[in-house]
């Protein structure tokens, strides 16, 4: 416990020094130029995507971050969010529970939670998630697991998630990372691989696709899929460009079940998940481009990730999707998710790929948990609420808190700048038209992940952490 606090405080002091130096006249331009010059030292990008946590629920009391007002030295008064059932309000509180419930996290819930910038709809939404529909559909993101005792105002800190806080104090914590889509996991994972969430009305016809922040073509068996039809994602995804430029990629899928049906107490049939079953967290098999390019074989079991590391065959771009039990998606245990992530990162750090790898660790959506920062608006679909995000790399700045406005679109932008000469998933220039309303990687408000690196430094040694640190 003392070790974590000492490291954290040292990291916070150093983060402040870094931020101050970055604001010196002329330094910002020089740092940006150096970052762009060195980006090709990164030969492997690994995106580890976890599930359903807001920034404040994990890092709301992290020193130096834009955390919960009135706590951990943050300016302002501790907010009190209305609780309609009790006719009072609830303030953020430290939650030592390993298992959480969260709240509704569909598009409508996001708009209600944000509440025109008041950020005060979280408890009301959690309690609304108890309708008759939800009694039969606990697996629907518009519903709540525990509507009569919501825990959406709870937050964790170094006592429950010491490894995540250690990564923050030794590498980079991003405190203005917003989910790309203002909704739940399915559309968010579509954004993660393609920069858009859409629904297509004609098979294999990109021009029939239209924006869908809540209900893109969903997997059979999901509540959003009322017809049982298999979706077809006809618009362009990143693998189309990776294949065109000869850049290797793999999408690693942990075996298990999709999260919302993982717990027998939720009264819904489990939906199997593995590399051969397209689904909420494994959408690439339904993209026309993946099938047309003959790259279905690059969607593989998680065990292949460890094999690829051991053989020195890690691809240039990797996505890693969890199974339900290690996802941190309620009701999965926080401790199980942290152990799983630590195992992935330790494996990378022990491999020959470490010296040339950037790990982007993020959570796909806010899961109904409280966050106090109003998201910026870039278009009709986003941004969504703030989520935790970390950059871990031998070239990552040490103890740096990145205050840039970011979304998970920044991952696409970094990959395109590193491996594709800056080519975007842009229907005007990528050789494959689709009707997406904007090119998210080019949004003026979007920061650049290259700023989180110091490519002039000698690659830093690994930081191997225990798989099972003490919990609370």
Short mmCIF file of C-alpha atoms in Angstrom, two decimals, residues 44 46 48 163-164 166-168 170-172 305-306 309-310 314 320 341-361 390-396 398 459-467:
data_model
loop_
_atom_site.label_atom_id
_atom_site.label_comp_id
_atom_site.label_asym_id
_atom_site.label_seq_id
_atom_site.Cartn_x
_atom_site.Cartn_y
_atom_site.Cartn_z
CA UNK A 44 3.50 -2.94 -32.95
CA UNK A 46 -1.75 -3.41 -29.26
CA UNK A 48 -6.56 -3.82 -25.18
CA UNK A 163 -1.92 -2.03 -11.06
CA UNK A 164 -3.93 0.42 -13.14
CA UNK A 166 0.84 1.99 -11.14
CA UNK A 167 0.59 2.03 -14.95
CA UNK A 168 -0.70 5.60 -14.74
CA UNK A 170 4.81 5.13 -14.61
CA UNK A 171 3.44 5.72 -18.09
CA UNK A 172 0.61 7.91 -19.50
CA UNK A 305 -1.52 -13.89 -29.00
CA UNK A 306 0.83 -15.61 -26.56
CA UNK A 309 4.68 -13.22 -28.85
CA UNK A 310 6.77 -16.29 -28.09
CA UNK A 314 3.33 -10.16 -33.20
CA UNK A 320 -7.66 -7.88 -27.96
CA UNK A 341 -4.91 -7.17 -18.30
CA UNK A 342 -1.75 -7.38 -16.19
CA UNK A 343 -1.07 -10.82 -17.65
CA UNK A 344 -1.38 -9.49 -21.19
CA UNK A 345 0.92 -6.55 -20.50
CA UNK A 346 3.48 -8.65 -18.60
CA UNK A 347 3.60 -11.04 -21.55
CA UNK A 348 4.31 -8.20 -23.96
CA UNK A 349 6.95 -6.75 -21.65
CA UNK A 350 8.74 -10.12 -21.39
CA UNK A 351 8.78 -10.56 -25.17
CA UNK A 352 11.16 -9.33 -27.85
CA UNK A 353 8.39 -7.01 -29.09
CA UNK A 354 8.42 -4.77 -26.01
CA UNK A 355 11.07 -2.33 -27.27
CA UNK A 356 8.93 -1.44 -30.30
CA UNK A 357 5.38 -1.66 -28.94
CA UNK A 358 2.68 0.82 -27.94
CA UNK A 359 -0.08 -0.58 -25.75
CA UNK A 360 -3.34 1.38 -25.72
CA UNK A 361 -5.46 0.24 -22.78
CA UNK A 390 -3.63 4.52 -20.63
CA UNK A 391 -0.62 4.43 -22.94
CA UNK A 392 2.06 1.91 -21.98
CA UNK A 393 5.26 1.74 -24.01
CA UNK A 394 9.06 1.88 -23.61
CA UNK A 395 8.78 5.28 -25.29
CA UNK A 396 5.80 6.55 -23.27
CA UNK A 398 6.84 8.82 -17.50
CA UNK A 459 13.55 2.49 -24.51
CA UNK A 460 12.50 1.98 -20.92
CA UNK A 461 12.69 -1.41 -19.20
CA UNK A 462 9.54 -3.40 -18.46
CA UNK A 463 7.42 -2.78 -15.38
CA UNK A 464 6.28 -6.26 -14.38
CA UNK A 465 3.41 -6.17 -11.89
CA UNK A 466 1.84 -8.92 -9.75
CA UNK A 467 -1.10 -10.71 -11.31
#
